[in-house]
Coordinates of C-alpha atoms in Angstrom, one line a residue:
X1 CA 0.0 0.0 0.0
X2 CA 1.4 3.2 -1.1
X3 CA 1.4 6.3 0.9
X4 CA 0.3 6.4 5.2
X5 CA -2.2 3.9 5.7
X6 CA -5.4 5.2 7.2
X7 CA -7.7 3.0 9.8
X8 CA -11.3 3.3 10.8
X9 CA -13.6 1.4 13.2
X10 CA -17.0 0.5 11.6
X11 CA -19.9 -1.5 13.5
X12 CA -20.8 -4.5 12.8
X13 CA -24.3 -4.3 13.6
X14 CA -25.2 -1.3 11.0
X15 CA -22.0 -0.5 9.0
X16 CA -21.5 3.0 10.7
X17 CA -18.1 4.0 10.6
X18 CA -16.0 6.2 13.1
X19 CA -12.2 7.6 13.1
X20 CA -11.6 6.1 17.1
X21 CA -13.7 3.6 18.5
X22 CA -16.8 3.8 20.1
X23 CA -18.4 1.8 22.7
X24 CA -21.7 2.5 21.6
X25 CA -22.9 3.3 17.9
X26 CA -24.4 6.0 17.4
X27 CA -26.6 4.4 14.2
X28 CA -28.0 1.4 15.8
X29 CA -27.2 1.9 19.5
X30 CA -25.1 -1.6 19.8
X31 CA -22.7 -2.1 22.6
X32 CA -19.4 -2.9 21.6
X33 CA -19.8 -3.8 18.1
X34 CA -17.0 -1.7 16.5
X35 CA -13.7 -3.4 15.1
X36 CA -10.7 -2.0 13.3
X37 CA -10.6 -2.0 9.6
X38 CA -7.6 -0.8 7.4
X39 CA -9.2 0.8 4.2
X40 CA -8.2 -0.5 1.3
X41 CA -6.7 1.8 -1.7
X42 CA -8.7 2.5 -5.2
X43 CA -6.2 0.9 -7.2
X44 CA -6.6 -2.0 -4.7
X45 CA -10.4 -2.4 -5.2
X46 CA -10.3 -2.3 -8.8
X47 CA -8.1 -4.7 -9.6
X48 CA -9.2 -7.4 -7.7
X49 CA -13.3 -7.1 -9.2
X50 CA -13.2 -9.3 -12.5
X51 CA -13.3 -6.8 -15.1
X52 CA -16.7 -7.5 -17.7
X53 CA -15.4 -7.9 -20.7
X54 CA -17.3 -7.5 -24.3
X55 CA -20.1 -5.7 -23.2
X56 CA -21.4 -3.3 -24.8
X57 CA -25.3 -1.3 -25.0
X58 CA -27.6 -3.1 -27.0
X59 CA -31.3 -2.4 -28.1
X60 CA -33.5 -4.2 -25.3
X61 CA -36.0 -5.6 -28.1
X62 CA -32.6 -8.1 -28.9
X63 CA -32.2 -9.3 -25.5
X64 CA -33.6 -12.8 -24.7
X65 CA -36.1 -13.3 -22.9
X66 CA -37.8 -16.7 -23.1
X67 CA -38.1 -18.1 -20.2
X68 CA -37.0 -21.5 -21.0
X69 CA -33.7 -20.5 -20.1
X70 CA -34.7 -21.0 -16.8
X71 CA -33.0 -24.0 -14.9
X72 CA -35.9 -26.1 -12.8
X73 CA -33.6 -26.8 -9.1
X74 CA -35.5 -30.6 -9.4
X75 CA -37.1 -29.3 -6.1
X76 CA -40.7 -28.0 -7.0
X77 CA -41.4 -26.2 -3.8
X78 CA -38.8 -24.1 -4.8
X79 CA -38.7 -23.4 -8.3
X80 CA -42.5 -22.2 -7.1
X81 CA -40.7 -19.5 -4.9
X82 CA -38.2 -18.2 -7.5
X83 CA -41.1 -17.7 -9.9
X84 CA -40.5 -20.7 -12.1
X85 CA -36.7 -22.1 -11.9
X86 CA -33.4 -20.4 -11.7
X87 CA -31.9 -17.8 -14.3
X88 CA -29.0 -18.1 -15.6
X89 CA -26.9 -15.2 -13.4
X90 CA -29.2 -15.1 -10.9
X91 CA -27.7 -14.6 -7.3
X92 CA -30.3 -16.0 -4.4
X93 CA -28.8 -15.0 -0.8
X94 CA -30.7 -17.8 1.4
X95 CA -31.5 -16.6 5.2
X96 CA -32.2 -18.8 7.9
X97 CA -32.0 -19.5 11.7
X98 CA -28.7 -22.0 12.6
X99 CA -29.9 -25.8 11.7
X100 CA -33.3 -24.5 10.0
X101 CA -32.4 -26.4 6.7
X102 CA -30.5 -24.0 4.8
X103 CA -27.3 -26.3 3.8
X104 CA -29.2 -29.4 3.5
X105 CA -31.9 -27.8 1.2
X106 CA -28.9 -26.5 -1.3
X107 CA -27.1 -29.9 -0.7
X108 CA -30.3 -31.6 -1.9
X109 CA -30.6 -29.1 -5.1
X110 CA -27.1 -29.2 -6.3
X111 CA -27.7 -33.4 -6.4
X112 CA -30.9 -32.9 -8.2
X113 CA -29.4 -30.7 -10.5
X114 CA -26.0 -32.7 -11.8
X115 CA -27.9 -35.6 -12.2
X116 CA -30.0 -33.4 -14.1
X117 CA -26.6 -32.9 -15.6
X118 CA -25.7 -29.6 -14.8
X119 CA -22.6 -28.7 -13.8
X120 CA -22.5 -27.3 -9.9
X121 CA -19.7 -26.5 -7.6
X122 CA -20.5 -26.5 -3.9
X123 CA -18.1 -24.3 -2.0
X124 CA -17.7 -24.9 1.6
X125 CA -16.2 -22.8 3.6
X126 CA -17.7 -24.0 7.0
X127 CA -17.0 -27.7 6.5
X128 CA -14.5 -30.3 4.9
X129 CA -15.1 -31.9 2.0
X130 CA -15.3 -35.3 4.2
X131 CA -17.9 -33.8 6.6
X132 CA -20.0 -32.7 3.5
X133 CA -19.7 -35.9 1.6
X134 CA -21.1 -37.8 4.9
X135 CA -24.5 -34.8 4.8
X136 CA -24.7 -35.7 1.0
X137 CA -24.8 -39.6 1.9
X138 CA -27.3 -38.5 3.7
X139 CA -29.6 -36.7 1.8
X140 CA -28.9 -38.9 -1.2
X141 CA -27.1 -35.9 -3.4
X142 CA -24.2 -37.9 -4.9
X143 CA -23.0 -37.0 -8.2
X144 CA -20.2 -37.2 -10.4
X145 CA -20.6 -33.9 -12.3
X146 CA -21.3 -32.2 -8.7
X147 CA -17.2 -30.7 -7.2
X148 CA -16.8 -29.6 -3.9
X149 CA -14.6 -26.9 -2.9
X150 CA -13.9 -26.2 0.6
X151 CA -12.4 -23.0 0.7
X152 CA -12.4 -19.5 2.1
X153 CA -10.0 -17.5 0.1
X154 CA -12.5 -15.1 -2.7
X155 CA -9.5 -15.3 -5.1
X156 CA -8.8 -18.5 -4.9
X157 CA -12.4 -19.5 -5.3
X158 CA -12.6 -17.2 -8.6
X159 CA -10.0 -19.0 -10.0
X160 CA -11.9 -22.1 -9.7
X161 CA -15.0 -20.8 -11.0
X162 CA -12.8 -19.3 -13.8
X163 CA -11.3 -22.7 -14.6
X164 CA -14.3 -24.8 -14.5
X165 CA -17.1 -22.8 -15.3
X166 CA -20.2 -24.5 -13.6
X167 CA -24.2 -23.5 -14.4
X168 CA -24.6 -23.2 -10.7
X169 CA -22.3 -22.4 -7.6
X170 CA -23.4 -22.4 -4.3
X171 CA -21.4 -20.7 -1.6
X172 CA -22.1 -21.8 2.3
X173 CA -21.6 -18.9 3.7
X174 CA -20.9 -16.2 2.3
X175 CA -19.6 -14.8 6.1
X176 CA -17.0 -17.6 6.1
X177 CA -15.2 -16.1 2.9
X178 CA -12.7 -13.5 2.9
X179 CA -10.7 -11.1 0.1
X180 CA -6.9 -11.7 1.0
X181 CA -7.1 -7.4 0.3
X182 CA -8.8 -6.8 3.1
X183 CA -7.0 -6.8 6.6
X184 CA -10.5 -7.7 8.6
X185 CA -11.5 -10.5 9.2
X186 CA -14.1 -12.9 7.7
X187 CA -18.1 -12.2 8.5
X188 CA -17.0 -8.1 9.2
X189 CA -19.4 -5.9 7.2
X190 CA -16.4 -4.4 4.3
X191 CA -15.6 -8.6 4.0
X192 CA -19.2 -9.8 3.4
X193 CA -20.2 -6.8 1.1
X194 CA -17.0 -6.9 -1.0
X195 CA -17.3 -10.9 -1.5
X196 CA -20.9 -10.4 -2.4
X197 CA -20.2 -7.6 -5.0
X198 CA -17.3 -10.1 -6.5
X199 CA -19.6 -13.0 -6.6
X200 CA -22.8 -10.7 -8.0
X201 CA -19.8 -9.9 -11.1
X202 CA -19.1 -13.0 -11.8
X203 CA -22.5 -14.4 -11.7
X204 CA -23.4 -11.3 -14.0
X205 CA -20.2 -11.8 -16.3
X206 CA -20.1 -15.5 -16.8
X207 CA -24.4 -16.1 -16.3
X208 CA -24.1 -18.6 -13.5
X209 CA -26.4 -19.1 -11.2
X210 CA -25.5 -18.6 -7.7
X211 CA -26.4 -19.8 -4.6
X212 CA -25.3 -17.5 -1.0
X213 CA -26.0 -18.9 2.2
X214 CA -26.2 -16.0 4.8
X215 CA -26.1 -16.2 8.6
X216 CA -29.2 -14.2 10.7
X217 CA -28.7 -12.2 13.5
X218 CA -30.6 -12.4 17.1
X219 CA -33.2 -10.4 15.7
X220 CA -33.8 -12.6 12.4
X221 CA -32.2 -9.9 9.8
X222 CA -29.5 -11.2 7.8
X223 CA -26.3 -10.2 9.1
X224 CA -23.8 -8.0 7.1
X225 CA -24.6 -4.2 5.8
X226 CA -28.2 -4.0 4.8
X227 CA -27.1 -3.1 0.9
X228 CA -26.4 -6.7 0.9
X229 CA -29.8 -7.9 -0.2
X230 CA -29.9 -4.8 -2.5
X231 CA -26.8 -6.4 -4.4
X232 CA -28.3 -9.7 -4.6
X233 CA -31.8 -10.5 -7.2
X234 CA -33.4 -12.8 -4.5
X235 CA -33.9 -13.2 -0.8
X236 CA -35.2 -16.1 0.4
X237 CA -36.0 -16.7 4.2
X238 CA -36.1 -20.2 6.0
X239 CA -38.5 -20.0 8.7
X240 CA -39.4 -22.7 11.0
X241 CA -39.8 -23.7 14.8
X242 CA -37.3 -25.4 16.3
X243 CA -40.6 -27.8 17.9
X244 CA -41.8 -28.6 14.8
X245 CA -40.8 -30.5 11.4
X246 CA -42.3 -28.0 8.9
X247 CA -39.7 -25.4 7.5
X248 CA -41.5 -22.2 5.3
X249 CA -39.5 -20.9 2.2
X250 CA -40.8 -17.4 1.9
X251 CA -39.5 -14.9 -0.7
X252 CA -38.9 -11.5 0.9
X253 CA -37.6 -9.8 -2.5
X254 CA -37.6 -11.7 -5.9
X255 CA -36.6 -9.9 -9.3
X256 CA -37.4 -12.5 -11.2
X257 CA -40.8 -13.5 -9.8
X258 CA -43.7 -12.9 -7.2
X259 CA -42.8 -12.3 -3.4
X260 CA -45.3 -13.8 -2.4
X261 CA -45.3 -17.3 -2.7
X262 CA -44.1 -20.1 -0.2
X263 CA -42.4 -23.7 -0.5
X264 CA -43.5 -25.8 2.3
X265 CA -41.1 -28.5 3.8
X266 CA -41.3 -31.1 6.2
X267 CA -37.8 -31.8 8.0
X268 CA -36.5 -36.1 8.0
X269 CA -34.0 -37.9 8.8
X270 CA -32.7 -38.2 5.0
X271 CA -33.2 -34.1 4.2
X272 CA -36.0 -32.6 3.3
X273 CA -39.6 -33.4 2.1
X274 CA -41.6 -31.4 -0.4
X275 CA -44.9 -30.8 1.0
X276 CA -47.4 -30.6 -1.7
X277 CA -50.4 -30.6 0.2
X278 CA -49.7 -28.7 3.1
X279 CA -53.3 -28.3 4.2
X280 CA -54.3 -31.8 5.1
X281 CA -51.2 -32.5 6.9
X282 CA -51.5 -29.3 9.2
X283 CA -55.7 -30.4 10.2
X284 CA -54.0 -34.7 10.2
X285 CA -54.1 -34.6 13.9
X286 CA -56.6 -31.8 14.7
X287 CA -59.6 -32.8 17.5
X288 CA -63.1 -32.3 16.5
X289 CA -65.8 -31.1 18.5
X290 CA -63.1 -29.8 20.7
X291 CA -64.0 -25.8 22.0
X292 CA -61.5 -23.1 20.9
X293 CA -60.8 -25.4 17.5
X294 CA -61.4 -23.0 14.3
X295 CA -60.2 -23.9 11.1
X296 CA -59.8 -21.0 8.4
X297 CA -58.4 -20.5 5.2
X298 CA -55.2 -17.7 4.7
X299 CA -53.5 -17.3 1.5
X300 CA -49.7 -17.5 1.0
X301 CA -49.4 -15.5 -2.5
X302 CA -51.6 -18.2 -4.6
X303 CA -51.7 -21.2 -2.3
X304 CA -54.3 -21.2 0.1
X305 CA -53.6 -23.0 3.4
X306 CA -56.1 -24.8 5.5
X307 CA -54.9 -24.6 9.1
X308 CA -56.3 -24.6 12.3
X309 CA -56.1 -22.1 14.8
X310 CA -56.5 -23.3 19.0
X311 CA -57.7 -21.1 21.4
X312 CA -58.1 -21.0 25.3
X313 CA -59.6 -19.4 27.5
X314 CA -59.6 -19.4 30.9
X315 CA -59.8 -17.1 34.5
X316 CA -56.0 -15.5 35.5
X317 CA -55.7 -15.2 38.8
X318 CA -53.7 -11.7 37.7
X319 CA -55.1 -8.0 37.8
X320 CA -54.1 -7.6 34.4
X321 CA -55.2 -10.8 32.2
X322 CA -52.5 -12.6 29.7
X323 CA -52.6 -12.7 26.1
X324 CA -50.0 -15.2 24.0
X325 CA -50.4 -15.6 20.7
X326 CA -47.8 -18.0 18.5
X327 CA -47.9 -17.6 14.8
X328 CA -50.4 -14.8 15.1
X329 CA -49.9 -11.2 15.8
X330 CA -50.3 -10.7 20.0
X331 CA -51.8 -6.9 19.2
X332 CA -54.2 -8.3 16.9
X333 CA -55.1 -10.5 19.3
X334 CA -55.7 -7.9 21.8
X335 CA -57.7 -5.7 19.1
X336 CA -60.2 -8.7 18.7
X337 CA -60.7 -9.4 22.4
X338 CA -61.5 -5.5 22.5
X339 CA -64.3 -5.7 19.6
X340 CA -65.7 -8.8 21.5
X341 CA -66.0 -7.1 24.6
X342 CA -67.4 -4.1 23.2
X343 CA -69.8 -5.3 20.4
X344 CA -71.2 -9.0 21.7
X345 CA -70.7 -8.2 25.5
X346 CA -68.2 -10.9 26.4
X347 CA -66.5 -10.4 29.4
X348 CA -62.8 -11.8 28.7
X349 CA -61.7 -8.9 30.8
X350 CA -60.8 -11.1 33.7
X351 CA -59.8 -14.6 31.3
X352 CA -56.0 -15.4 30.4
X353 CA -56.0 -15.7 26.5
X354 CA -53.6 -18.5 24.6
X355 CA -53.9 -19.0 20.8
X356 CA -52.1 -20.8 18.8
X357 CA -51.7 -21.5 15.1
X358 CA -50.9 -25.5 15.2
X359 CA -48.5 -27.0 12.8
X360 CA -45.7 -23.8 13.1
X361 CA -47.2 -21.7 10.8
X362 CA -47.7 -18.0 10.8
X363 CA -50.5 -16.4 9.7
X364 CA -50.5 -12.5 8.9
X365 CA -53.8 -11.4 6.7
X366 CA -56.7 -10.1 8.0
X367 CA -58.7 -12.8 7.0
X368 CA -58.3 -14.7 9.9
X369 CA -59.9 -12.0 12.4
X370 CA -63.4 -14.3 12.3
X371 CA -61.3 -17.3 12.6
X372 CA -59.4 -16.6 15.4
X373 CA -62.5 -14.5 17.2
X374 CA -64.5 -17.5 16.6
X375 CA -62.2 -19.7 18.3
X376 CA -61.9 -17.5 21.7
X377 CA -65.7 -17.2 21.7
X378 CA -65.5 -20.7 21.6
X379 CA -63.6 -21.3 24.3
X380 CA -64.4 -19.0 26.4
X381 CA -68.3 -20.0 25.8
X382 CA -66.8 -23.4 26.1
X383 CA -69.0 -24.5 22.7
X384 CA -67.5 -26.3 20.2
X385 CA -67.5 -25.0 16.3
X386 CA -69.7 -27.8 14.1
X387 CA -67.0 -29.7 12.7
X388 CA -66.1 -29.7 8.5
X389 CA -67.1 -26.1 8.8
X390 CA -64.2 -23.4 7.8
X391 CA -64.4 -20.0 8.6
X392 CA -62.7 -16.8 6.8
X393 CA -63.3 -12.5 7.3
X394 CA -61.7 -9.6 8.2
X395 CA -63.6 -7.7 11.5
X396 CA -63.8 -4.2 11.7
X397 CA -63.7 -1.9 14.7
X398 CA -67.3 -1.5 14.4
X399 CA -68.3 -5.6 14.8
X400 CA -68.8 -5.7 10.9
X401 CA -67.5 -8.2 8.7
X402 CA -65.5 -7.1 6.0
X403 CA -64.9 -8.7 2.6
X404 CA -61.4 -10.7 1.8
X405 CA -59.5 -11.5 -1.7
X406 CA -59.5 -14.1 -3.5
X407 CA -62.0 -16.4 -1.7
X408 CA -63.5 -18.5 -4.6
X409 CA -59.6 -20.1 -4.4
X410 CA -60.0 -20.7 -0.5
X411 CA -63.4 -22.4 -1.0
X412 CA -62.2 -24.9 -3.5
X413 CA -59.8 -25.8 -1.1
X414 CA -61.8 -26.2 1.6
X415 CA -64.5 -28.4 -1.2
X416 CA -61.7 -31.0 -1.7
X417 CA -60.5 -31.6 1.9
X418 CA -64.2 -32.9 2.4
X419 CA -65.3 -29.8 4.1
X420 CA -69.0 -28.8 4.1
X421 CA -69.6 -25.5 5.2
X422 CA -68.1 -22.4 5.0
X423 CA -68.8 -18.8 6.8
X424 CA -67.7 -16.2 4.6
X425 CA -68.4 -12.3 4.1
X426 CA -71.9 -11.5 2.9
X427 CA -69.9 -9.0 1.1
X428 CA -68.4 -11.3 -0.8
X429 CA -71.6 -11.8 -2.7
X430 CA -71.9 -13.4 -5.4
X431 CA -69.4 -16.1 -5.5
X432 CA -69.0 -17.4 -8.9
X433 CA -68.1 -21.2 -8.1
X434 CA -70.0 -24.6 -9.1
X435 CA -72.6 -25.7 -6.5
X436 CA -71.0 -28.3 -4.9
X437 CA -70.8 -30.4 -1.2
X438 CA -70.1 -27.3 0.4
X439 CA -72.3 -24.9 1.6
X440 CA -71.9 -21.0 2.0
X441 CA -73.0 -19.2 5.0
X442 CA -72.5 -15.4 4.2
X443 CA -73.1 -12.9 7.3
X444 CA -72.3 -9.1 7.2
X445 CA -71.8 -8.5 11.3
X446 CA -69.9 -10.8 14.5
X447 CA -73.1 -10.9 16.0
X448 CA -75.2 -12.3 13.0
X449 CA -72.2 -14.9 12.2
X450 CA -71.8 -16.6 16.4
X451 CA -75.9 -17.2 16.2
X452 CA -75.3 -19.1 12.9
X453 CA -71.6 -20.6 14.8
X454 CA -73.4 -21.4 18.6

């Protein structure tokens, strides 16, 4: 380095950088989350980004775009959440709690895919190349045309990639790499952005598709500088609980396809399952004729998902009353305890409320408000809900039932899992579907739908 070097502390947490160190930044208010960088010079940074070579503007009516190009993962679940396969140059950074399913979900694609016979090169910079042959024994992913790499040095993994030049790399993680350029270490925020802008160019240059696993902090966010899933044309996010087998693939930003679609896996010993029909398995074990039981119908992007929503209610022994909600919003909760008070005169002032979305999923949309109200009315009246019936509505402030999207979809679903009523929004009105076993209950208020329910 030519010239007085020149060293700065940035924060890990946020990216904020200072001339001394601080104990406590000033961005994100993080307690001593500030380490030493050396900067690096101009002349430095530009010579180690692969040049692109050869390209030059071109009229955008001459660019291809069929979408045959794309490259199907051999996973269904999740060519549905990249919008229909992989494109060629397309970088994915994967986010997911420790053991969720991350590496053994790309594990299992890269064997689908040589034997597909693409070419994939699996770099592991967290494991040996032993450790990872044993976790491809296990999940079946063996392959000739599939190379493993485990290394950590960004130039020496280039070269690689230069030398072979595979239709998919996958890169586990990307906070385990490191530019021999920069004097911090591997997983600091100037490390993981500059390895994700090296691997974005040569995913660009060379149109390989490209696979980043990235770690999450205690909060959930992906770690590194938040311009990290600006660089990248996907985010995925692997949610799961740690109590249950089903993981969620959800799509938090997709360039090449919708955002709002979900894969849905079941965790095994021998990898992971596709789940292709997620709704039966979630109501398998469900108790009928059971109070505080409610099954409804919420939408994840174009799939609708039957699942069942528990609720209990019972006296607390407290001044101020509980209310724990998993895999629904806790304030929401609270909001629909307030409109059942208020409009239908239930007095859950003085009752503990538990709900619970079985099977570890999380529900978001609105139209669950009747669902879930319906299943603390139930419990707390201690009545159970007729069984094969499914309910689905968003409740106002005022006790009215409001109207949802897309509920002819939700209805067929409900029609082939056997189920024979339905309470929907009178709203709603007229639903264009074939008469069939199932039969619509439309009501407009939360008074006129619990006479119809008790």
């Amino acid at each position: 380095m030519t010239g007085k070097e020149r060293t700065i502390y940035r924060c890990q947490s946020c990216g904020y950088q200072s001339a001394k160190w601080l104990g406590r930044c000033p961005e994100c208010g993080q307690w001593s989350s500030f380490v030493e960088e050396r900067l690096v010079t101009k002349s430095q940074r530009h010579s180690a980004r692969a040049p692109r070579e050869g390209l030059k503007p071109v009229a955008i009516t001459q660019v291809s775009a069929d979408e045959r190009e794309r490259l199907a993962t051999g996973i269904d679940e999740l060519d549905r959440v990249l919008g229909g396969g992989l494109v060629p140059g397309m970088v994915v950074l994967v986010g997911g709690d420790p053991g969720i399913g991350k590496s053994t979900l790309l594990l299992q694609v890269a064997g689908q895919m040589s034997r597909a016979g693409h070419s994939v090169l699996y770099i592991s910079g967290e494991e040996s190349a032993k450790q990872t042959r044993l976790r491809a024994d296990r999940v079946e992913a063996l392959s000739e045309r599939l190379l493993i790499l485990p290394e950590t040095s960004l130039e020496r993994i280039i070269e690689h990639i230069e030398q072979i030049r595979p239709q998919l790399v996958i890169a586990d993680s990307v906070q385990t790499l490191s530019s021999e350029l920069l004097q911090s270490g591997a997983g600091s925020i100037s490390q993981v952005r500059d390895v994700t802008g090296h691997m974005v160019d040569m995913a660009k240059t060379h149109g390989i598709a490209t696979f980043l696993v990235g770690h999450v902090t205690k909060d959930g966010a992906l770690a590194g500088p938040k311009v990290l899933e600006h660089m990248v044309d996907c985010v995925l996010y692997f949610e799961g609980e740690a109590s249950h087998t089903f993981r969620i693939l959800r799509a938090v930003k997709n360039r090449f396809g919708s955002v709002n679609e979900i894969g849905v896996f079941e965790m095994a010993r021998d990898g992971l399952h596709e789940v292709r029909n997620p709704s039966q398995i979630f109501l398998n074990e469900r108790a009928e004729y059971t109070s505080g039981s409610v099954v409804i119908c919420t939408l994840e992007g174009t799939r609708p998902l039957l699942v069942e929503v528990q609720a209990l209610a019972s006296p607390s022994p407290l001044a101020l009353p509980r209310r724990v909600a998993t895999g629904f919003d806790v304030n929401r909760v609270a909001l629909l305890i307030a409109i059942l008070e208020k409009r239908l005169g239930l007095h859950l002032h003085g009752e503990d409320v538990y709900l619970n979305i079985a099977g570890g999923i999380r529900v978001t949309e609105p139209a669950a408000d009747l669902g879930v109200a319906a299943a603390i009315a139930s419990s707390f009246r201690d009545r159970p809900i007729a069984p094969r019936t499914v309910i689905m509505g968003e409740v106002g402030l005022g006790g009215e039932v409001r109207a949802i999207p897309y509920l002819e979809p939700r209805l067929r679903e409900a029609e082939k899992l056997g189920f024979q009523h339905a309470l929907i929004p009178d709203a709603n009105r007229p639903v264009s579907i074939p008469p069939g076993h199932i039969q619509l209950h439309p009501v407009s208020s939360l008074a006129a739908a619990f006479d119809g329910l008790f």
